[in-house]
Amino acid sequence: MNEKQPIGVIGAGWVGLVTAACFADLGHRVVVREIVPGKVDALRRGEVPIHEPDLPELIERNGQRLTFTTDMAELLDAAQLIFVCVQTPPTHSGDADLSAVQRAIEEIGDPEGKALVMKSTVPVGTGRSIRRDAPDLAYVSCPEFLREGTAVRDFMGPDRIVIGVDPGDERAGDEVAAAYEPLGAPIVQTDLASAEMIKLASNAYLATKISFINEIANVCDQVGADVTEVAKGMGLDPRIGPRFLNAGLGFGGSCFPKDTQALKMLAGNIGYHFQLLNSVIEVNELQKRRVMSKLSTHLDSLVDKRVAMLGLAFKPDTDDMREASSLVLASRLEGEGATVVAFDPVAEDAARELLPNVKMAGSALDALVGADAAILVTEWPEFAALDWADVAKRMANPLLVDGRNFLDPDVVRAAGITYEAIGRPSIADRSAVTKAER
Ligand code: UDX
Protein backbone atom coordinates (compact mmCIF):
# COMPACT_ATOMS: atom_id res chain seq x y z
CA MET A 1 0.00 0.00 0.00
CA ASN A 2 1.29 3.48 -0.96
CA GLU A 3 2.78 5.34 2.01
CA LYS A 4 0.54 8.35 2.71
CA GLN A 5 2.43 11.57 2.22
CA PRO A 6 3.45 13.40 5.40
CA ILE A 7 1.52 16.58 6.13
CA GLY A 8 2.60 19.78 7.85
CA VAL A 9 0.10 21.92 9.78
CA ILE A 10 0.93 25.47 10.86
CA GLY A 11 -1.19 26.55 13.85
CA ALA A 12 -2.57 24.32 16.63
CA GLY A 13 -5.80 26.24 17.03
CA TRP A 14 -9.25 24.77 16.49
CA VAL A 15 -8.95 24.28 12.67
CA GLY A 16 -5.30 23.18 12.89
CA LEU A 17 -5.83 20.55 15.59
CA VAL A 18 -8.91 19.07 13.95
CA THR A 19 -7.19 19.00 10.54
CA ALA A 20 -4.02 17.44 11.97
CA ALA A 21 -5.78 14.81 14.08
CA CYS A 22 -8.12 13.79 11.26
CA PHE A 23 -5.34 13.45 8.68
CA ALA A 24 -3.36 11.39 11.20
CA ASP A 25 -6.44 9.22 11.63
CA LEU A 26 -6.47 8.78 7.83
CA GLY A 27 -2.93 7.40 8.08
CA HIS A 28 -0.72 10.43 7.43
CA ARG A 29 2.27 11.37 9.57
CA VAL A 30 1.47 14.92 10.65
CA VAL A 31 3.83 17.55 12.09
CA VAL A 32 2.06 20.47 13.78
CA ARG A 33 4.02 23.69 14.26
CA GLU A 34 2.64 25.97 16.97
CA ILE A 35 4.41 29.16 18.08
CA VAL A 36 3.07 29.10 21.69
CA PRO A 37 5.47 26.79 23.59
CA GLY A 38 2.94 26.20 26.39
CA LYS A 39 0.42 24.83 23.89
CA VAL A 40 3.03 22.49 22.41
CA ASP A 41 3.99 21.22 25.89
CA ALA A 42 0.34 20.63 26.78
CA LEU A 43 -0.33 18.79 23.52
CA ARG A 44 2.78 16.64 24.06
CA ARG A 45 1.32 15.74 27.47
CA GLY A 46 -1.88 14.75 25.69
CA GLU A 47 -3.84 17.78 26.94
CA VAL A 48 -6.10 19.37 24.29
CA PRO A 49 -6.41 23.13 24.92
CA ILE A 50 -9.90 23.48 23.36
CA HIS A 51 -13.34 22.02 24.05
CA GLU A 52 -14.22 19.99 20.92
CA PRO A 53 -16.08 16.67 21.18
CA ASP A 54 -14.14 13.54 19.94
CA LEU A 55 -10.89 15.51 19.41
CA PRO A 56 -9.00 14.37 22.56
CA GLU A 57 -9.74 10.72 21.75
CA LEU A 58 -8.64 11.19 18.13
CA ILE A 59 -5.36 12.84 19.16
CA GLU A 60 -4.69 10.09 21.70
CA ARG A 61 -5.52 7.31 19.23
CA ASN A 62 -3.12 8.77 16.64
CA GLY A 63 -0.34 9.82 19.00
CA GLN A 64 2.20 7.80 16.98
CA ARG A 65 1.56 9.78 13.83
CA LEU A 66 1.29 13.23 15.41
CA THR A 67 4.26 15.48 16.26
CA PHE A 68 3.85 18.85 17.98
CA THR A 69 6.72 21.34 17.71
CA THR A 70 7.61 25.01 17.87
CA ASP A 71 10.39 24.36 15.36
CA MET A 72 9.41 25.22 11.75
CA ALA A 73 12.49 23.40 10.43
CA GLU A 74 11.15 20.15 11.89
CA LEU A 75 7.94 20.63 9.91
CA LEU A 76 9.76 21.64 6.71
CA ASP A 77 12.05 18.59 6.93
CA ALA A 78 9.07 16.27 7.26
CA ALA A 79 6.45 17.61 4.86
CA GLN A 80 5.95 19.05 1.36
CA LEU A 81 2.22 19.68 1.79
CA ILE A 82 1.82 22.46 4.37
CA PHE A 83 -1.66 23.34 5.66
CA VAL A 84 -1.86 26.90 7.00
CA CYS A 85 -4.41 27.04 9.83
CA VAL A 86 -3.56 30.30 11.57
CA GLN A 87 -5.97 32.91 12.89
CA THR A 88 -7.09 35.71 10.53
CA PRO A 89 -9.08 37.85 12.99
CA PRO A 90 -10.79 41.04 11.82
CA THR A 91 -8.86 44.31 12.18
CA HIS A 92 -10.67 47.45 13.41
CA SER A 93 -11.60 48.24 9.81
CA GLY A 94 -13.30 44.86 9.49
CA ASP A 95 -10.68 43.61 7.03
CA ALA A 96 -8.94 40.35 7.87
CA ASP A 97 -5.59 40.52 9.70
CA LEU A 98 -3.20 38.43 7.55
CA SER A 99 -0.04 39.00 9.62
CA ALA A 100 0.07 35.41 10.87
CA VAL A 101 -0.28 34.15 7.28
CA GLN A 102 2.57 36.44 6.15
CA ARG A 103 4.75 35.26 9.04
CA ALA A 104 4.15 31.62 8.12
CA ILE A 105 5.13 32.23 4.50
CA GLU A 106 8.30 34.07 5.54
CA GLU A 107 9.25 31.20 7.85
CA ILE A 108 8.76 28.64 5.08
CA GLY A 109 11.55 30.52 3.28
CA ASP A 110 12.79 28.45 0.30
CA PRO A 111 9.58 27.14 -1.25
CA GLU A 112 11.35 24.57 -3.43
CA GLY A 113 9.00 21.60 -3.82
CA LYS A 114 6.67 22.92 -1.15
CA ALA A 115 2.95 23.48 -1.51
CA LEU A 116 1.08 25.83 0.78
CA VAL A 117 -2.54 24.83 1.43
CA MET A 118 -4.60 27.71 2.83
CA LYS A 119 -7.22 26.54 5.33
CA SER A 120 -7.54 29.86 7.15
CA THR A 121 -10.36 32.09 5.94
CA VAL A 122 -8.79 34.87 3.85
CA PRO A 123 -10.23 37.68 1.71
CA VAL A 124 -10.75 36.90 -1.95
CA GLY A 125 -7.56 37.75 -3.84
CA THR A 126 -5.19 36.74 -1.04
CA GLY A 127 -4.00 33.64 -2.85
CA ARG A 128 -3.17 35.56 -6.03
CA SER A 129 -1.21 38.21 -4.17
CA ILE A 130 0.77 35.55 -2.27
CA ARG A 131 1.55 33.80 -5.56
CA ARG A 132 2.72 37.10 -7.00
CA ASP A 133 5.09 37.64 -4.05
CA ALA A 134 6.24 34.01 -3.86
CA PRO A 135 6.01 32.66 -7.43
CA ASP A 136 7.98 29.48 -6.63
CA LEU A 137 5.62 28.46 -3.84
CA ALA A 138 2.77 26.26 -5.03
CA TYR A 139 -0.44 27.65 -3.55
CA VAL A 140 -3.73 25.85 -2.98
CA SER A 141 -6.88 27.37 -1.49
CA CYS A 142 -8.76 24.69 0.51
CA PRO A 143 -11.30 26.41 2.75
CA GLU A 144 -12.72 24.56 5.75
CA PHE A 145 -16.43 24.30 6.53
CA LEU A 146 -16.14 22.77 9.99
CA ARG A 147 -18.65 23.71 12.69
CA GLU A 148 -17.60 24.05 16.31
CA GLY A 149 -18.94 21.21 18.40
CA THR A 150 -19.14 18.81 15.43
CA ALA A 151 -15.78 19.57 13.76
CA VAL A 152 -14.37 16.02 13.78
CA ARG A 153 -17.60 14.62 12.35
CA ASP A 154 -17.70 17.45 9.77
CA PHE A 155 -14.11 16.76 8.70
CA MET A 156 -14.70 13.04 8.30
CA GLY A 157 -18.08 13.52 6.60
CA PRO A 158 -17.76 16.69 4.50
CA ASP A 159 -20.52 17.93 2.16
CA ARG A 160 -17.78 18.83 -0.31
CA ILE A 161 -14.08 19.58 -0.53
CA VAL A 162 -13.18 22.83 -2.31
CA ILE A 163 -9.76 23.06 -3.95
CA GLY A 164 -8.68 26.24 -5.72
CA VAL A 165 -5.49 26.58 -7.77
CA ASP A 166 -4.36 28.89 -10.51
CA PRO A 167 -2.53 27.67 -13.64
CA GLY A 168 0.81 26.05 -12.75
CA ASP A 169 -0.26 24.62 -9.39
CA GLU A 170 -2.49 21.82 -10.63
CA ARG A 171 -0.14 19.12 -9.28
CA ALA A 172 -0.34 20.54 -5.77
CA GLY A 173 -4.13 20.71 -6.10
CA ASP A 174 -4.22 17.05 -7.08
CA GLU A 175 -2.10 16.10 -4.08
CA VAL A 176 -4.58 17.82 -1.78
CA ALA A 177 -7.45 16.08 -3.59
CA ALA A 178 -5.67 12.75 -3.07
CA ALA A 179 -5.35 13.42 0.66
CA TYR A 180 -9.11 14.00 0.94
CA GLU A 181 -10.07 11.23 -1.48
CA PRO A 182 -10.64 8.59 1.26
CA LEU A 183 -13.54 10.71 2.60
CA GLY A 184 -15.49 10.07 -0.58
CA ALA A 185 -16.98 13.58 -0.78
CA PRO A 186 -17.55 15.62 -3.96
CA ILE A 187 -14.39 17.58 -4.78
CA VAL A 188 -14.86 21.00 -6.35
CA GLN A 189 -11.61 21.86 -8.16
CA THR A 190 -11.71 25.47 -9.31
CA ASP A 191 -9.60 28.61 -9.55
CA LEU A 192 -8.15 30.40 -6.54
CA ALA A 193 -10.49 33.41 -6.31
CA SER A 194 -13.60 31.26 -6.76
CA ALA A 195 -12.49 28.87 -4.02
CA GLU A 196 -11.90 31.78 -1.64
CA MET A 197 -15.30 33.22 -2.54
CA ILE A 198 -17.09 29.88 -2.02
CA LYS A 199 -16.06 30.03 1.64
CA LEU A 200 -17.19 33.59 2.28
CA ALA A 201 -20.36 33.27 0.22
CA SER A 202 -21.35 29.99 1.92
CA ASN A 203 -21.08 31.51 5.40
CA ALA A 204 -22.76 34.73 4.31
CA TYR A 205 -25.63 32.73 2.79
CA LEU A 206 -26.13 30.68 5.97
CA ALA A 207 -26.09 33.90 8.00
CA THR A 208 -28.67 35.34 5.59
CA LYS A 209 -30.90 32.31 6.11
CA ILE A 210 -30.71 32.82 9.88
CA SER A 211 -31.47 36.53 9.72
CA PHE A 212 -34.35 35.79 7.35
CA ILE A 213 -35.98 33.25 9.67
CA ASN A 214 -35.43 35.61 12.61
CA GLU A 215 -37.33 38.33 10.78
CA ILE A 216 -40.07 35.84 9.92
CA ALA A 217 -40.20 34.98 13.62
CA ASN A 218 -40.59 38.65 14.53
CA VAL A 219 -43.57 38.88 12.18
CA CYS A 220 -44.99 35.62 13.57
CA ASP A 221 -44.90 37.22 17.01
CA GLN A 222 -47.27 39.90 15.78
CA VAL A 223 -49.66 37.71 13.77
CA GLY A 224 -49.88 34.73 16.13
CA ALA A 225 -48.14 32.25 13.82
CA ASP A 226 -45.53 29.72 15.06
CA VAL A 227 -42.14 30.11 13.34
CA THR A 228 -41.19 26.52 14.14
CA GLU A 229 -44.23 25.36 12.15
CA VAL A 230 -43.41 27.86 9.42
CA ALA A 231 -39.80 26.64 9.20
CA LYS A 232 -41.02 23.04 9.00
CA GLY A 233 -43.34 23.91 6.10
CA MET A 234 -40.66 25.96 4.32
CA GLY A 235 -37.90 23.38 4.83
CA LEU A 236 -39.70 20.59 3.03
CA ASP A 237 -39.09 22.47 -0.18
CA PRO A 238 -35.70 21.08 -1.28
CA ARG A 239 -34.92 24.48 -2.83
CA ILE A 240 -35.03 25.87 0.76
CA GLY A 241 -34.04 22.85 2.94
CA PRO A 242 -34.77 22.47 6.67
CA ARG A 243 -31.35 23.34 8.06
CA PHE A 244 -30.38 26.74 9.50
CA LEU A 245 -33.99 27.79 9.87
CA ASN A 246 -33.92 27.87 13.68
CA ALA A 247 -35.04 31.31 14.84
CA GLY A 248 -33.44 32.58 18.00
CA LEU A 249 -31.14 35.22 19.47
CA GLY A 250 -29.01 35.64 16.37
CA PHE A 251 -25.81 34.09 15.11
CA GLY A 252 -22.46 34.43 16.85
CA GLY A 253 -19.15 32.61 16.85
CA SER A 254 -15.80 33.10 15.15
CA CYS A 255 -17.07 32.74 11.61
CA PHE A 256 -20.45 34.17 10.59
CA PRO A 257 -19.95 37.63 12.17
CA LYS A 258 -16.40 37.87 10.87
CA ASP A 259 -17.06 36.50 7.39
CA THR A 260 -20.18 38.62 6.79
CA GLN A 261 -18.18 41.68 7.80
CA ALA A 262 -15.20 40.61 5.66
CA LEU A 263 -17.41 40.09 2.60
CA LYS A 264 -19.11 43.45 3.21
CA MET A 265 -15.65 45.09 3.43
CA LEU A 266 -14.44 43.26 0.34
CA ALA A 267 -17.44 44.57 -1.61
CA GLY A 268 -16.98 48.05 -0.16
CA ASN A 269 -13.30 48.09 -1.12
CA ILE A 270 -14.28 47.59 -4.74
CA GLY A 271 -17.04 50.19 -4.55
CA TYR A 272 -19.95 47.76 -4.44
CA HIS A 273 -22.72 48.37 -1.84
CA PHE A 274 -23.75 44.87 -0.63
CA GLN A 275 -27.20 45.91 0.63
CA LEU A 276 -28.47 42.45 1.51
CA LEU A 277 -25.45 41.69 3.66
CA ASN A 278 -25.79 45.00 5.47
CA SER A 279 -29.30 44.02 6.45
CA VAL A 280 -28.24 40.52 7.50
CA ILE A 281 -25.70 42.01 9.91
CA GLU A 282 -28.10 44.70 11.20
CA VAL A 283 -30.97 42.24 11.74
CA ASN A 284 -28.60 40.00 13.68
CA GLU A 285 -27.49 42.76 16.03
CA LEU A 286 -31.12 43.72 16.73
CA GLN A 287 -32.11 40.09 17.23
CA LYS A 288 -29.65 39.71 20.11
CA ARG A 289 -31.65 42.37 21.97
CA ARG A 290 -35.11 41.10 21.05
CA VAL A 291 -35.61 39.39 24.40
CA MET A 292 -35.69 42.77 26.14
CA SER A 293 -39.06 43.67 24.62
CA LYS A 294 -40.44 40.28 25.63
CA LEU A 295 -39.34 40.82 29.24
CA SER A 296 -40.89 44.28 29.31
CA THR A 297 -44.32 42.85 28.44
CA HIS A 298 -44.23 41.03 31.78
CA LEU A 299 -41.97 43.17 33.99
CA ASP A 300 -42.57 46.93 34.30
CA SER A 301 -38.89 47.53 35.10
CA LEU A 302 -35.73 45.49 35.44
CA VAL A 303 -34.29 47.70 38.15
CA ASP A 304 -33.08 45.43 41.02
CA LYS A 305 -34.57 42.44 39.29
CA ARG A 306 -32.63 39.17 39.23
CA VAL A 307 -32.44 37.66 35.75
CA ALA A 308 -31.03 34.17 35.13
CA MET A 309 -29.27 33.39 31.83
CA LEU A 310 -29.18 29.72 30.89
CA GLY A 311 -26.18 29.29 28.58
CA LEU A 312 -23.41 31.73 27.58
CA ALA A 313 -21.47 30.05 24.73
CA PHE A 314 -22.41 31.15 21.20
CA LYS A 315 -23.84 27.66 20.68
CA PRO A 316 -23.86 24.29 22.46
CA ASP A 317 -20.91 21.86 22.58
CA THR A 318 -18.31 24.62 22.65
CA ASP A 319 -16.74 26.93 25.24
CA ASP A 320 -16.38 29.64 22.58
CA MET A 321 -17.71 33.06 23.60
CA ARG A 322 -16.72 34.91 20.44
CA GLU A 323 -19.57 37.19 19.32
CA ALA A 324 -21.91 35.25 21.61
CA SER A 325 -25.40 36.78 21.92
CA SER A 326 -25.07 36.40 25.70
CA LEU A 327 -22.47 39.19 25.74
CA VAL A 328 -24.89 41.74 24.29
CA LEU A 329 -27.83 40.49 26.32
CA ALA A 330 -26.02 40.56 29.67
CA SER A 331 -24.88 44.13 29.15
CA ARG A 332 -28.41 45.21 28.06
CA LEU A 333 -29.90 43.62 31.17
CA GLU A 334 -27.32 45.27 33.43
CA GLY A 335 -27.93 48.53 31.59
CA GLU A 336 -31.58 48.28 32.59
CA GLY A 337 -30.60 47.81 36.24
CA ALA A 338 -30.94 44.04 36.53
CA THR A 339 -28.61 41.67 38.37
CA VAL A 340 -27.59 38.87 36.03
CA VAL A 341 -26.85 35.33 37.22
CA ALA A 342 -25.71 32.82 34.61
CA PHE A 343 -24.85 29.17 34.14
CA ASP A 344 -23.05 27.45 31.26
CA PRO A 345 -21.80 23.84 31.37
CA VAL A 346 -18.37 24.64 29.83
CA ALA A 347 -18.02 28.35 28.92
CA GLU A 348 -18.05 29.96 32.40
CA ASP A 349 -14.27 30.31 32.58
CA ALA A 350 -14.12 31.96 29.17
CA ALA A 351 -17.11 34.14 30.07
CA ARG A 352 -15.86 35.37 33.45
CA GLU A 353 -13.35 37.79 31.92
CA LEU A 354 -15.86 39.09 29.36
CA LEU A 355 -18.76 39.43 31.82
CA PRO A 356 -17.18 40.65 35.08
CA ASN A 357 -20.50 41.75 36.64
CA VAL A 358 -22.37 38.55 35.89
CA LYS A 359 -22.60 36.09 38.79
CA MET A 360 -21.65 32.60 37.62
CA ALA A 361 -23.77 29.87 39.22
CA GLY A 362 -22.66 26.26 39.75
CA SER A 363 -25.75 24.83 38.07
CA ALA A 364 -28.81 25.86 36.11
CA LEU A 365 -30.99 25.39 39.19
CA ASP A 366 -28.67 27.57 41.31
CA ALA A 367 -28.90 30.30 38.69
CA LEU A 368 -32.70 30.13 38.77
CA VAL A 369 -33.10 30.44 42.57
CA GLY A 370 -34.92 33.68 43.39
CA ALA A 371 -34.93 34.83 39.75
CA ASP A 372 -37.59 37.27 38.54
CA ALA A 373 -37.10 36.01 35.00
CA ALA A 374 -34.99 33.49 33.12
CA ILE A 375 -33.68 33.50 29.55
CA LEU A 376 -32.55 30.40 27.69
CA VAL A 377 -29.63 31.72 25.63
CA THR A 378 -27.77 28.57 24.49
CA GLU A 379 -29.62 25.36 23.74
CA TRP A 380 -27.57 22.97 25.89
CA PRO A 381 -29.40 19.61 25.99
CA GLU A 382 -29.34 19.50 29.82
CA PHE A 383 -31.68 22.50 29.98
CA ALA A 384 -34.44 20.51 28.30
CA ALA A 385 -34.18 17.95 31.11
CA LEU A 386 -34.80 20.45 33.90
CA ASP A 387 -37.65 19.72 36.34
CA TRP A 388 -39.82 22.75 35.52
CA ALA A 389 -42.13 22.31 38.50
CA ASP A 390 -39.05 22.51 40.73
CA VAL A 391 -37.83 25.51 38.72
CA ALA A 392 -41.18 27.27 39.20
CA LYS A 393 -40.87 26.79 42.98
CA ARG A 394 -37.32 28.16 43.09
CA MET A 395 -37.94 31.28 40.97
CA ALA A 396 -39.27 34.45 42.62
CA ASN A 397 -41.37 35.00 39.48
CA PRO A 398 -41.80 31.98 37.13
CA LEU A 399 -41.17 33.71 33.79
CA LEU A 400 -39.02 32.14 31.07
CA VAL A 401 -38.03 33.49 27.65
CA ASP A 402 -36.82 30.63 25.44
CA GLY A 403 -34.35 32.45 23.19
CA ARG A 404 -33.71 29.34 21.07
CA ASN A 405 -37.25 27.87 20.80
CA PHE A 406 -35.62 24.84 22.37
CA LEU A 407 -38.15 23.80 24.99
CA ASP A 408 -41.65 22.34 24.76
CA PRO A 409 -43.99 25.23 25.59
CA ASP A 410 -46.70 22.90 26.93
CA VAL A 411 -44.36 21.19 29.38
CA VAL A 412 -43.00 24.48 30.72
CA ARG A 413 -46.43 26.09 30.91
CA ALA A 414 -47.92 23.02 32.62
CA ALA A 415 -45.37 23.59 35.39
CA GLY A 416 -46.89 27.03 36.02
CA ILE A 417 -44.20 29.03 34.24
CA THR A 418 -45.05 31.93 31.93
CA TYR A 419 -43.34 30.92 28.69
CA GLU A 420 -42.29 33.26 25.89
CA ALA A 421 -40.25 32.32 22.84
CA ILE A 422 -39.04 33.76 19.52
CA GLY A 423 -41.88 33.83 16.99
CA ARG A 424 -44.05 31.33 18.84
CA PRO A 425 -47.53 32.28 19.96
CA SER A 426 -47.84 33.35 23.63
CA ILE A 427 -50.58 31.86 25.83
CA ALA A 428 -52.96 34.68 24.81
CA ASP A 429 -52.43 33.96 21.10
CA ARG A 430 -52.83 30.20 21.67
CA SER A 431 -56.21 30.56 23.42
CA ALA A 432 -57.26 32.79 20.48
CA VAL A 433 -56.04 30.08 18.07
CA THR A 434 -57.72 27.15 19.89
CA LYS A 435 -60.97 29.16 20.23
CA ALA A 436 -60.80 29.73 16.44
CA GLU A 437 -60.32 25.95 15.87
CA ARG A 438 -63.46 25.16 17.83
C1 UDX B 1 -20.03 28.03 10.98
C2 UDX B 1 -20.37 27.25 9.71
O1 UDX B 1 -21.51 26.44 9.95
C3 UDX B 1 -19.20 26.39 9.30
O2 UDX B 1 -19.47 25.73 8.06
C4 UDX B 1 -17.97 27.27 9.11
O3 UDX B 1 -16.87 26.53 8.76
C5 UDX B 1 -17.70 28.03 10.36
O4 UDX B 1 -18.82 28.77 10.75
P1 UDX B 1 -19.96 27.58 13.57
O5 UDX B 1 -19.68 29.03 13.68
O6 UDX B 1 -19.16 26.63 14.34
O7 UDX B 1 -19.86 27.13 12.01
O8 UDX B 1 -21.46 27.39 14.03
P2 UDX B 1 -22.88 27.11 13.39
O9 UDX B 1 -23.37 25.81 13.88
O10 UDX B 1 -22.87 27.36 11.96
O11 UDX B 1 -23.73 28.27 14.12
C6 UDX B 1 -23.38 29.60 13.93
C7 UDX B 1 -24.34 30.51 14.70
O12 UDX B 1 -25.60 30.50 14.07
C8 UDX B 1 -24.56 30.08 16.15
O13 UDX B 1 -24.62 31.22 16.96
C9 UDX B 1 -25.93 29.40 16.10
O14 UDX B 1 -26.61 29.53 17.33
C10 UDX B 1 -26.63 30.22 15.01
N1 UDX B 1 -27.70 29.49 14.32
C11 UDX B 1 -27.37 28.38 13.59
C12 UDX B 1 -29.01 29.97 14.40
O15 UDX B 1 -29.29 30.96 15.05
N2 UDX B 1 -29.98 29.29 13.71
C13 UDX B 1 -29.71 28.18 12.96
O16 UDX B 1 -30.64 27.61 12.38
C14 UDX B 1 -28.36 27.70 12.91
PDB file of C-alpha atoms and ligand atoms in Angstrom, residues 14-15 52 121 143-151 154 159-160 199 202-203 206-207 209-211 213-214 242-257 259 284 287-288 313-316 318 320 322-325 377-379 403-404, ligand 1:
ATOM      1  CA  TRP A  14      -9.251  24.775  16.492  1.00  0.00           C
ATOM      2  CA  VAL A  15      -8.948  24.275  12.665  1.00  0.00           C
ATOM      3  CA  GLU A  52     -14.225  19.992  20.922  1.00  0.00           C
ATOM      4  CA  THR A 121     -10.356  32.094   5.939  1.00  0.00           C
ATOM      5  CA  PRO A 143     -11.302  26.414   2.752  1.00  0.00           C
ATOM      6  CA  GLU A 144     -12.722  24.560   5.752  1.00  0.00           C
ATOM      7  CA  PHE A 145     -16.427  24.298   6.528  1.00  0.00           C
ATOM      8  CA  LEU A 146     -16.136  22.766   9.992  1.00  0.00           C
ATOM      9  CA  ARG A 147     -18.655  23.713  12.686  1.00  0.00           C
ATOM     10  CA  GLU A 148     -17.598  24.053  16.306  1.00  0.00           C
ATOM     11  CA  GLY A 149     -18.945  21.209  18.404  1.00  0.00           C
ATOM     12  CA  THR A 150     -19.137  18.806  15.427  1.00  0.00           C
ATOM     13  CA  ALA A 151     -15.776  19.565  13.761  1.00  0.00           C
ATOM     14  CA  ASP A 154     -17.698  17.452   9.774  1.00  0.00           C
ATOM     15  CA  ASP A 159     -20.523  17.926   2.164  1.00  0.00           C
ATOM     16  CA  ARG A 160     -17.778  18.835  -0.312  1.00  0.00           C
ATOM     17  CA  LYS A 199     -16.063  30.025   1.636  1.00  0.00           C
ATOM     18  CA  SER A 202     -21.351  29.994   1.923  1.00  0.00           C
ATOM     19  CA  ASN A 203     -21.077  31.506   5.396  1.00  0.00           C
ATOM     20  CA  LEU A 206     -26.129  30.676   5.967  1.00  0.00           C
ATOM     21  CA  ALA A 207     -26.094  33.896   8.000  1.00  0.00           C
ATOM     22  CA  LYS A 209     -30.901  32.310   6.108  1.00  0.00           C
ATOM     23  CA  ILE A 210     -30.714  32.816   9.876  1.00  0.00           C
ATOM     24  CA  SER A 211     -31.472  36.530   9.717  1.00  0.00           C
ATOM     25  CA  ILE A 213     -35.978  33.246   9.673  1.00  0.00           C
ATOM     26  CA  ASN A 214     -35.430  35.611  12.613  1.00  0.00           C
ATOM     27  CA  PRO A 242     -34.769  22.470   6.666  1.00  0.00           C
ATOM     28  CA  ARG A 243     -31.346  23.338   8.058  1.00  0.00           C
ATOM     29  CA  PHE A 244     -30.377  26.739   9.495  1.00  0.00           C
ATOM     30  CA  LEU A 245     -33.993  27.793   9.875  1.00  0.00           C
ATOM     31  CA  ASN A 246     -33.919  27.873  13.680  1.00  0.00           C
ATOM     32  CA  ALA A 247     -35.044  31.306  14.838  1.00  0.00           C
ATOM     33  CA  GLY A 248     -33.445  32.584  18.004  1.00  0.00           C
ATOM     34  CA  LEU A 249     -31.140  35.220  19.470  1.00  0.00           C
ATOM     35  CA  GLY A 250     -29.012  35.643  16.367  1.00  0.00           C
ATOM     36  CA  PHE A 251     -25.810  34.092  15.112  1.00  0.00           C
ATOM     37  CA  GLY A 252     -22.456  34.427  16.850  1.00  0.00           C
ATOM     38  CA  GLY A 253     -19.148  32.611  16.853  1.00  0.00           C
ATOM     39  CA  SER A 254     -15.803  33.105  15.148  1.00  0.00           C
ATOM     40  CA  CYS A 255     -17.069  32.738  11.606  1.00  0.00           C
ATOM     41  CA  PHE A 256     -20.450  34.171  10.590  1.00  0.00           C
ATOM     42  CA  PRO A 257     -19.955  37.628  12.169  1.00  0.00           C
ATOM     43  CA  ASP A 259     -17.059  36.504   7.386  1.00  0.00           C
ATOM     44  CA  ASN A 284     -28.604  40.004  13.677  1.00  0.00           C
ATOM     45  CA  GLN A 287     -32.109  40.091  17.229  1.00  0.00           C
ATOM     46  CA  LYS A 288     -29.648  39.708  20.113  1.00  0.00           C
ATOM     47  CA  ALA A 313     -21.465  30.046  24.727  1.00  0.00           C
ATOM     48  CA  PHE A 314     -22.411  31.146  21.199  1.00  0.00           C
ATOM     49  CA  LYS A 315     -23.841  27.656  20.676  1.00  0.00           C
ATOM     50  CA  PRO A 316     -23.857  24.292  22.464  1.00  0.00           C
ATOM     51  CA  THR A 318     -18.306  24.625  22.648  1.00  0.00           C
ATOM     52  CA  ASP A 320     -16.375  29.639  22.579  1.00  0.00           C
ATOM     53  CA  ARG A 322     -16.716  34.909  20.439  1.00  0.00           C
ATOM     54  CA  GLU A 323     -19.575  37.194  19.322  1.00  0.00           C
ATOM     55  CA  ALA A 324     -21.909  35.250  21.606  1.00  0.00           C
ATOM     56  CA  SER A 325     -25.399  36.776  21.917  1.00  0.00           C
ATOM     57  CA  VAL A 377     -29.630  31.721  25.625  1.00  0.00           C
ATOM     58  CA  THR A 378     -27.771  28.574  24.486  1.00  0.00           C
ATOM     59  CA  GLU A 379     -29.623  25.360  23.737  1.00  0.00           C
ATOM     60  CA  GLY A 403     -34.350  32.452  23.187  1.00  0.00           C
ATOM     61  CA  ARG A 404     -33.710  29.339  21.073  1.00  0.00           C
TER      62      ARG A 404
HETATM   63  C1  UDX B   1     -20.026  28.029  10.977  1.00  0.00           C
HETATM   64  C2  UDX B   1     -20.372  27.251   9.710  1.00  0.00           C
HETATM   65  O1  UDX B   1     -21.511  26.440   9.951  1.00  0.00           O
HETATM   66  C3  UDX B   1     -19.198  26.386   9.295  1.00  0.00           C
HETATM   67  O2  UDX B   1     -19.467  25.726   8.064  1.00  0.00           O
HETATM   68  C4  UDX B   1     -17.971  27.272   9.105  1.00  0.00           C
HETATM   69  O3  UDX B   1     -16.867  26.530   8.758  1.00  0.00           O
HETATM   70  C5  UDX B   1     -17.698  28.027  10.357  1.00  0.00           C
HETATM   71  O4  UDX B   1     -18.825  28.765  10.748  1.00  0.00           O
HETATM   72  P1  UDX B   1     -19.959  27.584  13.568  1.00  0.00           P
HETATM   73  O5  UDX B   1     -19.682  29.028  13.679  1.00  0.00           O
HETATM   74  O6  UDX B   1     -19.163  26.628  14.345  1.00  0.00           O
HETATM   75  O7  UDX B   1     -19.857  27.127  12.009  1.00  0.00           O
HETATM   76  O8  UDX B   1     -21.463  27.386  14.032  1.00  0.00           O
HETATM   77  P2  UDX B   1     -22.879  27.108  13.394  1.00  0.00           P
HETATM   78  O9  UDX B   1     -23.371  25.807  13.884  1.00  0.00           O
HETATM   79  O10 UDX B   1     -22.871  27.356  11.964  1.00  0.00           O
HETATM   80  O11 UDX B   1     -23.727  28.272  14.125  1.00  0.00           O
HETATM   81  C6  UDX B   1     -23.384  29.603  13.928  1.00  0.00           C
HETATM   82  C7  UDX B   1     -24.344  30.509  14.696  1.00  0.00           C
HETATM   83  O12 UDX B   1     -25.605  30.497  14.072  1.00  0.00           O
HETATM   84  C8  UDX B   1     -24.561  30.081  16.149  1.00  0.00           C
HETATM   85  O13 UDX B   1     -24.616  31.218  16.961  1.00  0.00           O
HETATM   86  C9  UDX B   1     -25.932  29.402  16.102  1.00  0.00           C
HETATM   87  O14 UDX B   1     -26.613  29.531  17.330  1.00  0.00           O
HETATM   88  C10 UDX B   1     -26.633  30.223  15.013  1.00  0.00           C
HETATM   89  N1  UDX B   1     -27.695  29.488  14.321  1.00  0.00           N
HETATM   90  C11 UDX B   1     -27.370  28.382  13.593  1.00  0.00           C
HETATM   91  C12 UDX B   1     -29.006  29.967  14.398  1.00  0.00           C
HETATM   92  O15 UDX B   1     -29.295  30.962  15.053  1.00  0.00           O
HETATM   93  N2  UDX B   1     -29.982  29.288  13.706  1.00  0.00           N
HETATM   94  C13 UDX B   1     -29.709  28.176  12.958  1.00  0.00           C
HETATM   95  O16 UDX B   1     -30.637  27.614  12.377  1.00  0.00           O
HETATM   96  C14 UDX B   1     -28.361  27.696  12.905  1.00  0.00           C
END
